Tab-separated table of C-alpha atoms in Angstrom:
chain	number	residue	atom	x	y	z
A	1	UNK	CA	6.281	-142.396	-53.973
A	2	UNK	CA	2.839	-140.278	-53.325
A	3	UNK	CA	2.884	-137.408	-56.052
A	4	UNK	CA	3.992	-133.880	-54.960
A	5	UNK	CA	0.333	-132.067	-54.264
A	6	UNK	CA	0.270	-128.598	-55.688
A	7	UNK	CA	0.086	-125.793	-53.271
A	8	UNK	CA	-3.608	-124.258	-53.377
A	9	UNK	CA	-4.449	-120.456	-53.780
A	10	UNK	CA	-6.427	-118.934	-51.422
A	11	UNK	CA	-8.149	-116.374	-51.070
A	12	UNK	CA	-7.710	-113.412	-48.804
A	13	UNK	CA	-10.396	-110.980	-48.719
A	14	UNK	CA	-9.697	-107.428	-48.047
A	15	UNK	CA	-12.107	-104.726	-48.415
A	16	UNK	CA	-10.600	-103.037	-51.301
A	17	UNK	CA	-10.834	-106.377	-52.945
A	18	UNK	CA	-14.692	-105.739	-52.153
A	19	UNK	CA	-14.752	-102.619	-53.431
A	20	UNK	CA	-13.517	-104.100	-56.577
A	21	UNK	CA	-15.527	-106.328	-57.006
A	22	UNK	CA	-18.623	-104.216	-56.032
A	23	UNK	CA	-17.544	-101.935	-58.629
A	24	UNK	CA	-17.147	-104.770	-61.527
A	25	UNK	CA	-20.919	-105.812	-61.020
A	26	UNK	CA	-22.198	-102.580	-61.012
A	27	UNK	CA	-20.369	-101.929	-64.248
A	28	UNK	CA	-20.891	-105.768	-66.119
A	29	UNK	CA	-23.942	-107.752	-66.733
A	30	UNK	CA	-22.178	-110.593	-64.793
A	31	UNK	CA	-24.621	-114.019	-64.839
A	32	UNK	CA	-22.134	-116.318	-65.623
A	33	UNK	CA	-17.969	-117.517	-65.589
A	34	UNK	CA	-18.001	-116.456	-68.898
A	35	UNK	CA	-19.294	-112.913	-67.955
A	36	UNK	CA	-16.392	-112.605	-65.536
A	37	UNK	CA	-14.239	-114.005	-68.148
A	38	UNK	CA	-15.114	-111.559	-70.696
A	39	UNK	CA	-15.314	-108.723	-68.235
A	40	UNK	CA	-11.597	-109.644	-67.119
A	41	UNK	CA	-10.404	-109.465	-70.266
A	42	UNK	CA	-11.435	-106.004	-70.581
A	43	UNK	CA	-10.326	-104.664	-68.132
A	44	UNK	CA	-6.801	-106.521	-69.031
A	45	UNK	CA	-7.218	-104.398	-71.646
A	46	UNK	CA	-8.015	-101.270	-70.043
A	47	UNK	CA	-5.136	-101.375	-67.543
A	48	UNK	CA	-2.505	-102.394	-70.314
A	49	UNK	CA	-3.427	-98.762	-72.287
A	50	UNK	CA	-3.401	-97.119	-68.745
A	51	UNK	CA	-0.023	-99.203	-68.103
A	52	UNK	CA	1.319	-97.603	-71.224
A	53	UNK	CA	-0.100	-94.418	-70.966
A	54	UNK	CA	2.122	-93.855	-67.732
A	55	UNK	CA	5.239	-95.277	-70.004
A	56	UNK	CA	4.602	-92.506	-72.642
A	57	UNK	CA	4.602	-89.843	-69.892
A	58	UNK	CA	8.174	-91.074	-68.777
A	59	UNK	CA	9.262	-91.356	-72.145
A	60	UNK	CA	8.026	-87.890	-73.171
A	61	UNK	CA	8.907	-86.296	-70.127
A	62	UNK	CA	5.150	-84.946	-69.336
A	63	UNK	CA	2.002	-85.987	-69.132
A	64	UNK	CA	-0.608	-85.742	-71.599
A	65	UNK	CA	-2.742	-82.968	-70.058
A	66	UNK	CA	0.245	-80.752	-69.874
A	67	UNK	CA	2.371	-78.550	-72.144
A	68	UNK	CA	5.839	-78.913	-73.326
A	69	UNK	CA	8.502	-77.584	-75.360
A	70	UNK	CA	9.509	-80.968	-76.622
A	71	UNK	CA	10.865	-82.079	-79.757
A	72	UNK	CA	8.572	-85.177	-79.437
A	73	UNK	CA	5.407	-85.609	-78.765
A	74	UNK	CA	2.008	-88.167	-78.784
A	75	UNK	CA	1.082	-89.399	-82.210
A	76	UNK	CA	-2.337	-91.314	-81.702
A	77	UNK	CA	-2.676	-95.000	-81.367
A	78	UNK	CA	-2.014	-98.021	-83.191
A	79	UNK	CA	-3.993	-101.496	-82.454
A	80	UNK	CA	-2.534	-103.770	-81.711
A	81	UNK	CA	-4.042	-107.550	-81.316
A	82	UNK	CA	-2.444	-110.080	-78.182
A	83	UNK	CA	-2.978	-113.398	-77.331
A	84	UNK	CA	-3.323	-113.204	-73.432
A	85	UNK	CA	-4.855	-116.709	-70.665
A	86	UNK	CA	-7.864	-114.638	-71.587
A	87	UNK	CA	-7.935	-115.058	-75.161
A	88	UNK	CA	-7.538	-112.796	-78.201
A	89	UNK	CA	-7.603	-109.143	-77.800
A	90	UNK	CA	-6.899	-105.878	-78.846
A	91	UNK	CA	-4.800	-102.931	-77.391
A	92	UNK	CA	-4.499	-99.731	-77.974
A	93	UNK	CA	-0.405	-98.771	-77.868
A	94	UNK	CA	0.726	-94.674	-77.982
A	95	UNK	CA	2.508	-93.686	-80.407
A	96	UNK	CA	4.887	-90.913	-80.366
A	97	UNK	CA	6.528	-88.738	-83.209
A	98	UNK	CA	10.129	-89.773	-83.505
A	99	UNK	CA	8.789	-93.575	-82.926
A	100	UNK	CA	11.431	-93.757	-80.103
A	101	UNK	CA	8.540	-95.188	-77.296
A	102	UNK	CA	9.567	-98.740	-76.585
A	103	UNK	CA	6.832	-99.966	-74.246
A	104	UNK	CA	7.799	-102.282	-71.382
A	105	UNK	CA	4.040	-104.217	-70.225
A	106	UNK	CA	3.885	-105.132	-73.780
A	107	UNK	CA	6.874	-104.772	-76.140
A	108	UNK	CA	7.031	-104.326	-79.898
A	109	UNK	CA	5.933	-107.399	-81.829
A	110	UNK	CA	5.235	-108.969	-78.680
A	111	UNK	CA	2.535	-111.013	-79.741
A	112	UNK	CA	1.467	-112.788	-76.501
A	113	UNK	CA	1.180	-111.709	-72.958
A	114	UNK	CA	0.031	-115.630	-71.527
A	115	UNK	CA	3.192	-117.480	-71.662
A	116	UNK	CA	1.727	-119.818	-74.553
A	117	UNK	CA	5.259	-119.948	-75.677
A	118	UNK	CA	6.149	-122.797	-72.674
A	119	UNK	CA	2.619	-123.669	-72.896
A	120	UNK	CA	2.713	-124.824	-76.935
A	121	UNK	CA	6.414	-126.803	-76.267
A	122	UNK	CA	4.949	-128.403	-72.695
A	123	UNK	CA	2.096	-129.804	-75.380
A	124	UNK	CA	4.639	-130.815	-77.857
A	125	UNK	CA	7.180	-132.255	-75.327
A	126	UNK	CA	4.191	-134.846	-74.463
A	127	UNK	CA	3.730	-135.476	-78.146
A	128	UNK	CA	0.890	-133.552	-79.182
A	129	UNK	CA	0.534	-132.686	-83.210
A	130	UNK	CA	0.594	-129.064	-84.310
A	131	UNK	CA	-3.113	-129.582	-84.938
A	132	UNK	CA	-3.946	-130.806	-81.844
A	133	UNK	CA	-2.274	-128.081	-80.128
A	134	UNK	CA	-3.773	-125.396	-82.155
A	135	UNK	CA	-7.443	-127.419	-81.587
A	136	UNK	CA	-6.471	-127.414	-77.499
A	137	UNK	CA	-5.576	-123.441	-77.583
A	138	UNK	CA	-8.522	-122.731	-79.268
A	139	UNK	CA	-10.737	-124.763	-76.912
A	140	UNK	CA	-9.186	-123.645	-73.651
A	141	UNK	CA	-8.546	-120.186	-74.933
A	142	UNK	CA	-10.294	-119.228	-77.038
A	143	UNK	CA	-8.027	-117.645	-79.815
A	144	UNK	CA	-6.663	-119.408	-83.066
A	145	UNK	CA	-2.758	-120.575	-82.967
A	146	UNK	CA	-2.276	-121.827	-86.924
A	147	UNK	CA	-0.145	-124.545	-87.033
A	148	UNK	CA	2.819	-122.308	-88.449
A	149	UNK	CA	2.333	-120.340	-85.461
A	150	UNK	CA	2.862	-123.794	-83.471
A	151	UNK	CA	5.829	-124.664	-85.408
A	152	UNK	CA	7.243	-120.917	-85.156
A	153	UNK	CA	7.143	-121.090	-81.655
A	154	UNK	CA	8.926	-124.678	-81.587
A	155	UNK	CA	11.460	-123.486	-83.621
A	156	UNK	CA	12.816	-121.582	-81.334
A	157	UNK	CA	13.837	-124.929	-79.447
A	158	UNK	CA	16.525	-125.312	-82.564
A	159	UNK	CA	19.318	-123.007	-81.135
A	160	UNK	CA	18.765	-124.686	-77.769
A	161	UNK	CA	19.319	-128.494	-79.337
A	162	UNK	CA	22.260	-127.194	-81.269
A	163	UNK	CA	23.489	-126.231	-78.211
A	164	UNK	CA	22.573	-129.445	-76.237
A	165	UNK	CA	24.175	-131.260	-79.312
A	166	UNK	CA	27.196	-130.054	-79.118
A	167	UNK	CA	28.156	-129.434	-75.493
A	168	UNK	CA	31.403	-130.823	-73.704
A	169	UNK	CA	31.216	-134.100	-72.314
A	170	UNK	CA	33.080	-136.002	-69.665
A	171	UNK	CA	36.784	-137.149	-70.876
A	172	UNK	CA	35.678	-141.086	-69.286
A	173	UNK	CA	32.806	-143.136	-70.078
A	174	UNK	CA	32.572	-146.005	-68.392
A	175	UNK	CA	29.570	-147.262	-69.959
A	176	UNK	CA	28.097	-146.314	-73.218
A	177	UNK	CA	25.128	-147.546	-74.816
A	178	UNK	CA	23.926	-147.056	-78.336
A	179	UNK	CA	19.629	-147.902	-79.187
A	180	UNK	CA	17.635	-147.321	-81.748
A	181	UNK	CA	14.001	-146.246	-82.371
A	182	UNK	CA	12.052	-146.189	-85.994
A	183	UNK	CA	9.729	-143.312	-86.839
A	184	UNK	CA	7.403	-142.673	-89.508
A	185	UNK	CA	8.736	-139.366	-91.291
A	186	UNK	CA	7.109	-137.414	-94.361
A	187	UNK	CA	9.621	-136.441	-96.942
A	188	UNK	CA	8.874	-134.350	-100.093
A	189	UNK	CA	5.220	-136.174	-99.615
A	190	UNK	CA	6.811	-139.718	-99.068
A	191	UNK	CA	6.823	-141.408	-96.011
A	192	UNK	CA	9.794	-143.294	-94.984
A	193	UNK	CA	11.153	-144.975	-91.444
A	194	UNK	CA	14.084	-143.333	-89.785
A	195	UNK	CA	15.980	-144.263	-86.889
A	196	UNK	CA	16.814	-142.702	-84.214
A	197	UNK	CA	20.014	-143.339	-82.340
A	198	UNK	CA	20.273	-142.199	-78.704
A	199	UNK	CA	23.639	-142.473	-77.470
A	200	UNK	CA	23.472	-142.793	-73.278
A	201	UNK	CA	26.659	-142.914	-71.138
A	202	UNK	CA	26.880	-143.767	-67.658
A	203	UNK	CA	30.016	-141.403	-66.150
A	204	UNK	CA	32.904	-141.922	-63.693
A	205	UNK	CA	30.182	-140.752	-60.699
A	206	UNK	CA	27.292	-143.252	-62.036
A	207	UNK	CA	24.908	-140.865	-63.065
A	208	UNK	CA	22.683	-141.517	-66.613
A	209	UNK	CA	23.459	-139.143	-69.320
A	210	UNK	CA	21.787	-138.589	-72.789
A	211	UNK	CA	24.974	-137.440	-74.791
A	212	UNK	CA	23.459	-137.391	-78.021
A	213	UNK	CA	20.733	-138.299	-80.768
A	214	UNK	CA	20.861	-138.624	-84.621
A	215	UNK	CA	18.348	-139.049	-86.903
A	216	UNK	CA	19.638	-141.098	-89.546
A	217	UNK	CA	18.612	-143.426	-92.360
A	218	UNK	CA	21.674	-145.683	-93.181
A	219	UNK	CA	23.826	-147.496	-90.830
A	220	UNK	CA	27.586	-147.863	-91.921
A	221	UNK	CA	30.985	-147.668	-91.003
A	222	UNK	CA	31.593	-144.346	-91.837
A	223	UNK	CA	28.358	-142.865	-90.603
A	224	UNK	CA	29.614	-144.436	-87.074
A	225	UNK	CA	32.802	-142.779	-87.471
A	226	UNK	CA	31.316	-139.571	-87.719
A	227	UNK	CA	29.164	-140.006	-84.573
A	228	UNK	CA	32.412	-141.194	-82.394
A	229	UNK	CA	34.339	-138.820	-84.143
A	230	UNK	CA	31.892	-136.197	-82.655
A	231	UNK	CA	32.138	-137.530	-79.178
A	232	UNK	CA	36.076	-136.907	-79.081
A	233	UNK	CA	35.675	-133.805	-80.490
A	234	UNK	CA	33.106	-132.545	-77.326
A	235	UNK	CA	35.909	-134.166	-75.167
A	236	UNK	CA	35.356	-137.985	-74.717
A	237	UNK	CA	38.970	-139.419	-74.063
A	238	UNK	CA	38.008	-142.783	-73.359
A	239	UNK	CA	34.978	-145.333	-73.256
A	240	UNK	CA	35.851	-148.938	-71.177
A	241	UNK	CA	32.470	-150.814	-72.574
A	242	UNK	CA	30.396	-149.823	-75.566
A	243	UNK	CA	26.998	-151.677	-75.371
A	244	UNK	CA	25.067	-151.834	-78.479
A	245	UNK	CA	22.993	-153.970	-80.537
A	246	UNK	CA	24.752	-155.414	-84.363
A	247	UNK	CA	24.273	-151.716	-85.627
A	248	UNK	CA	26.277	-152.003	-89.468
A	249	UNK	CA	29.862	-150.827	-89.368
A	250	UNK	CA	29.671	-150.238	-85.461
A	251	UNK	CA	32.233	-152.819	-84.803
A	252	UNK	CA	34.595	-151.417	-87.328
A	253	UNK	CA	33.819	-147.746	-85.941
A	254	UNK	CA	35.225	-148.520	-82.871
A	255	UNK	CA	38.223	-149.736	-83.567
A	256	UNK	CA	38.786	-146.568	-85.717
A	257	UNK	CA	37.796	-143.950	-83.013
A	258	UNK	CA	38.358	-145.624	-79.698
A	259	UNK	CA	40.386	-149.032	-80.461
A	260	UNK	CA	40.822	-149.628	-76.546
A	261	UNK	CA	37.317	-149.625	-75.954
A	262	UNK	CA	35.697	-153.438	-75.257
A	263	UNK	CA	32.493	-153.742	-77.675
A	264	UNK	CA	29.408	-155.512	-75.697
A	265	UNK	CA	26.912	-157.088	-78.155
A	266	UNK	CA	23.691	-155.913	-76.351
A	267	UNK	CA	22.418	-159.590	-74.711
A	268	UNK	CA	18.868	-158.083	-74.709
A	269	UNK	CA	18.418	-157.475	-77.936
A	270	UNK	CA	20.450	-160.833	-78.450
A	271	UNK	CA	17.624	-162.636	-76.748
A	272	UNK	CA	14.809	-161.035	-78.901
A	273	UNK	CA	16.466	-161.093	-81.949
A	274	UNK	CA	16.234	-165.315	-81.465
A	275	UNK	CA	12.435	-165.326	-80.280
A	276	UNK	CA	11.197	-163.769	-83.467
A	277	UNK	CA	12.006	-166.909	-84.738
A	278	UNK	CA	10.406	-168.969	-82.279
A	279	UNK	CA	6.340	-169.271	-81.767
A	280	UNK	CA	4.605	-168.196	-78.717
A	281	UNK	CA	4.226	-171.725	-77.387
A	282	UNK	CA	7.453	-172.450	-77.207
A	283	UNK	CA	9.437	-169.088	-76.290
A	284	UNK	CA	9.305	-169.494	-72.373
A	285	UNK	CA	11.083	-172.657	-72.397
A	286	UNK	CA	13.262	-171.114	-75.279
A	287	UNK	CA	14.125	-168.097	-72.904
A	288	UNK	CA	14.581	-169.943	-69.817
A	289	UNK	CA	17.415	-171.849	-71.674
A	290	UNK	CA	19.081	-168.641	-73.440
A	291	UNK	CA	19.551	-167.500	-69.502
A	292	UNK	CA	21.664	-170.564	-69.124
A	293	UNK	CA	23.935	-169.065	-71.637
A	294	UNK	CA	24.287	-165.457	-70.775
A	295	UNK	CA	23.914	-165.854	-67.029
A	296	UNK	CA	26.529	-168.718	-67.306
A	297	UNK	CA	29.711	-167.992	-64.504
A	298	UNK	CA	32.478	-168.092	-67.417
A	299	UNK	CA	33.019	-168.300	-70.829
A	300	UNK	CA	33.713	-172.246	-70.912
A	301	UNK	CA	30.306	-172.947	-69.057
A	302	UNK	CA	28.478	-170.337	-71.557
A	303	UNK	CA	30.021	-172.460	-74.607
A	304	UNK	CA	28.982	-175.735	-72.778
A	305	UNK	CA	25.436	-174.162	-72.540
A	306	UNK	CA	25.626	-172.739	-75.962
A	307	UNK	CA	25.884	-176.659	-77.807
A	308	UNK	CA	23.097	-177.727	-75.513
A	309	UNK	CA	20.456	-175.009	-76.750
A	310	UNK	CA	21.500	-175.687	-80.654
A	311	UNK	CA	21.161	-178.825	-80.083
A	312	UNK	CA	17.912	-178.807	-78.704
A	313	UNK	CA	16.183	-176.348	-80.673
A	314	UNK	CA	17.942	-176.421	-83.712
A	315	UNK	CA	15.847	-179.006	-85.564
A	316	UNK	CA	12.593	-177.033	-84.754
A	317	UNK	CA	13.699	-173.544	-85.078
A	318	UNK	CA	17.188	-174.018	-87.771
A	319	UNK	CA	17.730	-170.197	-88.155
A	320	UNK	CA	16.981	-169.225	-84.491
A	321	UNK	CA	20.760	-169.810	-82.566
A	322	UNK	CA	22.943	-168.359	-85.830
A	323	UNK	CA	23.464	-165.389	-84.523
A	324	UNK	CA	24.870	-166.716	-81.001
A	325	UNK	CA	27.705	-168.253	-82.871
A	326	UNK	CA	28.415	-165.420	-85.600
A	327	UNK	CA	28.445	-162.673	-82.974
A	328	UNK	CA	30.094	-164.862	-80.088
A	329	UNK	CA	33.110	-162.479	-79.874
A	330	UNK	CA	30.938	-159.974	-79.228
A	331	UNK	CA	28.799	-161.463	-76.559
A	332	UNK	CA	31.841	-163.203	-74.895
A	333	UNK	CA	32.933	-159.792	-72.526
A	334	UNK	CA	30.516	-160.234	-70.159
A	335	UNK	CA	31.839	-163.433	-68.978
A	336	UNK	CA	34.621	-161.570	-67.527
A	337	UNK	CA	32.346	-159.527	-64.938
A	338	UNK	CA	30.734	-160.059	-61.841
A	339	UNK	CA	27.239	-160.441	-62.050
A	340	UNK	CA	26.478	-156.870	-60.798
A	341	UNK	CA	28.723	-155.769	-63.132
A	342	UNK	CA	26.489	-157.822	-65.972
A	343	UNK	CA	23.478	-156.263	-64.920
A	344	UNK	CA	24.641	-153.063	-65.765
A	345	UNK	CA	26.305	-154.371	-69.081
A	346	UNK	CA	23.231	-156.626	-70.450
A	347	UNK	CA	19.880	-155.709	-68.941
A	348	UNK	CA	20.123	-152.137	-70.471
A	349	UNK	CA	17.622	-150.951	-68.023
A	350	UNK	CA	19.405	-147.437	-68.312
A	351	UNK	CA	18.209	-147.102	-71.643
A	352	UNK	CA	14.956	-149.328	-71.711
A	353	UNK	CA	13.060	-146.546	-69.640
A	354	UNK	CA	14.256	-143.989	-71.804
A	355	UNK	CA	13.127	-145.733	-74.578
A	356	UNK	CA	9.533	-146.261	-73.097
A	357	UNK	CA	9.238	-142.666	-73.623
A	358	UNK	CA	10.340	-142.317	-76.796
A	359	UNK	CA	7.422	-145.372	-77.908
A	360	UNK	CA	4.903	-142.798	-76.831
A	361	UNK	CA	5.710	-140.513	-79.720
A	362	UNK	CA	4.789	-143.466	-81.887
A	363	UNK	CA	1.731	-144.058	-80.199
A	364	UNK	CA	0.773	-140.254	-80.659
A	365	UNK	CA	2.081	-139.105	-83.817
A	366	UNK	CA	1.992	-141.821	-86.711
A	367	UNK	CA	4.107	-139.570	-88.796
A	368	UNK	CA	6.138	-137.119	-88.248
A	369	UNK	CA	5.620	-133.921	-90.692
A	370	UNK	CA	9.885	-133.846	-91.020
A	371	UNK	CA	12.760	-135.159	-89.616
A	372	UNK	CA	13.288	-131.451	-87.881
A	373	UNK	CA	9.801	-132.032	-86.249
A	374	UNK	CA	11.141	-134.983	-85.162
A	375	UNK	CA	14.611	-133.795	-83.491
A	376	UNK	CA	12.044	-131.184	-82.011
A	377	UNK	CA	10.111	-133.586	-80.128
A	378	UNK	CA	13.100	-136.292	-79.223
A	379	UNK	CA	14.770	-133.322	-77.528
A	380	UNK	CA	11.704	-132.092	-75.641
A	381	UNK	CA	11.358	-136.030	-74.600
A	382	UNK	CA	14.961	-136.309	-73.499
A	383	UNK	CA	14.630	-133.140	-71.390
A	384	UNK	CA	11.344	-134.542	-69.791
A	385	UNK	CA	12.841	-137.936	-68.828
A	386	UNK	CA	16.221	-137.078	-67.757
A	387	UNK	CA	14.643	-134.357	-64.963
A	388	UNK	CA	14.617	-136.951	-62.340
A	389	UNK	CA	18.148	-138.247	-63.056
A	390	UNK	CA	19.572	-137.175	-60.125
A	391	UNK	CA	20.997	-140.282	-58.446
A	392	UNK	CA	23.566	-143.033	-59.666
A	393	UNK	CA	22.536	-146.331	-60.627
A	394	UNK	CA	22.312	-148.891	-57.936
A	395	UNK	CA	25.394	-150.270	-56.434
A	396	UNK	CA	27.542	-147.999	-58.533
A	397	UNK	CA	30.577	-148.025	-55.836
A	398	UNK	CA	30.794	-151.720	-56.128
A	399	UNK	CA	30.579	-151.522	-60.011
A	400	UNK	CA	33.242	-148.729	-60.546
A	401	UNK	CA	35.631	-150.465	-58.201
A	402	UNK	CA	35.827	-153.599	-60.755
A	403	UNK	CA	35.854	-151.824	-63.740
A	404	UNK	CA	38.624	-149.874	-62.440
A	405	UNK	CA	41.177	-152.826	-61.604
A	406	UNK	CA	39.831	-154.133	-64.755
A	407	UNK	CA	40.776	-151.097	-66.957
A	408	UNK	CA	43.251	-150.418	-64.508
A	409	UNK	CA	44.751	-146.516	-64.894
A	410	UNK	CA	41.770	-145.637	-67.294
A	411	UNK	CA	39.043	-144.396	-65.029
A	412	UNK	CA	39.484	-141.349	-62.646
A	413	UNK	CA	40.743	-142.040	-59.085
């Protein structure tokens, strides 16, 4: 699809635009972009005190030339300094005698007028370091942003992701998955690997839907509980198919929180799991024959498929097929679907491309300064990659009609 061209300003000359313009040449040494810049940016500054000279007169009742029997009156001028698109600056803000003057073009401890706010989180949502934002503002701007300026201003994402976090959710899920991804985080000066689990459902109308994400550092049963646990209490009723990778205690958690619910050992990770195991000669032919196994029409078949792959690679690769035949109950569900119905279950593409989003943090940040920096940025991600999920996955109709006379009376009519 041909990207969305933005719409181009033009220009419409009118001739008190001219006379503007006459007049700002007359009154600048313009020679460059820079001299316009510069001479912008002064009068920015000029019509903000004019701006607030008219808001004083309001406030006060009269204007500054005239005469008044008013309890309050002007008071000088305090300085104040703004970041503004045209870089750092100072205005001049009246003051009155009571201190009741709330200006409106620039309001107390406002301390931009550019909308750096959206532009500092639009930097971070594409995984951009404080210093690297701070080093881009300064370039393109021209005024200094610290890097506790950066993080003040991200901070105020925190109320929004508490918010995101704890939402209400659908009552039926018929799909849930549950992935993984390991950061580099600096704690108290050490730097340790957490994970971070995104939970993704697919509702009742097909549509992709990021219900949560914890940062975490141990796996267990317990820890599980509390994350299912947390689901029913925003509203989830029911889930037909949970869809995860061997996750500790996972098993065990859903039996506890949702003991209806059919628990999918993810096939995908499954299949990569047994290639680490295998060298890079041989892991085409080793892949072709792990499809014979998943992609098998039933469960007998799959089993029949299952000895012949031991078998054949077991001598050269002992350790590779193990976990086939410790986690067999887990992979066995599938064999009960269609094969659209699989391809929703075991390819995980629903979660793979939000995943390839997530990698790019890696790739930009090695470590994170603190697992809060890190929520930060998995949110802003999230937000970014879900825009465009606006349709339901593809052949959805045929999909829900088989899970519901499978689960029959668990998914809405």
């Amino acid at each position: 699809m041909a990207r969305e061209k933005k719409p181009v300003h033009k220009v419409q000359m009118t001739d008190g635009k001219r006379n503007i313009i006459r007049q700002l040449l007359e009154e600048y040494e313009i020679e460059s972009a820079q001299d316009i810049q510069d001479a912008l940016k002064d009068l920015l500054g000029g019509t903000i005190k004019e701006m607030m000279e008219s808001e004083m007169d309001e406030h006060l009742g009269y204007r500054k030339s005239e005469r008044s029997d008013c309890d309050d009156y002007r008071n000088g001028y305090k300085t104040k300094q703004v970041n503004s698109s045209y870089g750092c600056m100072k205005v001049e803000v009246p003051q009155d005698r009571n201190s009741t003057f709330e200006p409106q073009v620039v309001k107390k401890r406002q301390k931009d007028i550019s909308d750096i706010d959206q532009k500092i989180i639009s930097m971070y949502a594409k995984g951009m370091t404080t210093r690297q934002i701070s080093e881009t503002l300064e370039d393109i701007y021209g005024f200094e942003a610290s890097e506790g300026f950066i993080s003040d201003v991200t901070d105020k994402l925190l109320p929004q992701i508490e918010d995101w976090q704890n939402r209400p959710l659908s009552d039926v899920y018929p799909v849930l998955y549950i992935d993984a991804i390991h950061y580099s985080v600096r704690d108290n000066g050490v730097i340790r690997k957490l994970a971070a689990y995104v939970v993704l459902g697919i509702n009742s109308d097909g549509l992709k839907e990021v219900l949560t994400i914890e940062v975490g550092e141990n796996e267990s049963a317990k820890y599980w509980l509390s994350v299912l646990n947390g689901l029913k209490n925003r509203g989830v009723k029911d889930i037909l198919i949970l869809c995860a990778d061997g996750l500790t205690g996972i098993k065990e958690a859903i039996a506890a929180a949702f003991p209806k619910t059919e628990y999918q050992r993810c096939i995908v990770h499954q299949v990569r799991n047994t290639l680490k195991y295998v060298s890079d000669r041989d892991r085409k032919p080793f892949a072709a024959d792990l499809k014979t196994i998943y992609q098998a029409p039933t469960e007998e078949k799959a089993l029949e498929a299952l000895e012949r792959v031991t078998e054949k690679w077991s001598e050269k690769y002992p350790n590779s097929m193990k976990s086939w035949h410790q986690n067999w109950d887990a992979i066995v569900p599938i064999f009960k679907f269609s094969t659209t119905v699989r391809k929703v279950i075991y390819t995980t593409n629903a979660i793979e491309s939000l995943n390839a989003t997530y990698r790019k943090l890696n790739r930009q940040r090695s470590v994170f300064p603190s697992d809060t920096a890190l929520l930060k940025a998995l949110y802003l991600s999230t937000f970014e990659a879900t825009k465009k999920w606006t349709m339901p996955i593809r052949n959805w109709g045929q999909v829900y009609g088989e899970l519901s006379l499978m689960y029959e009376g668990r998914l809405p009519i």
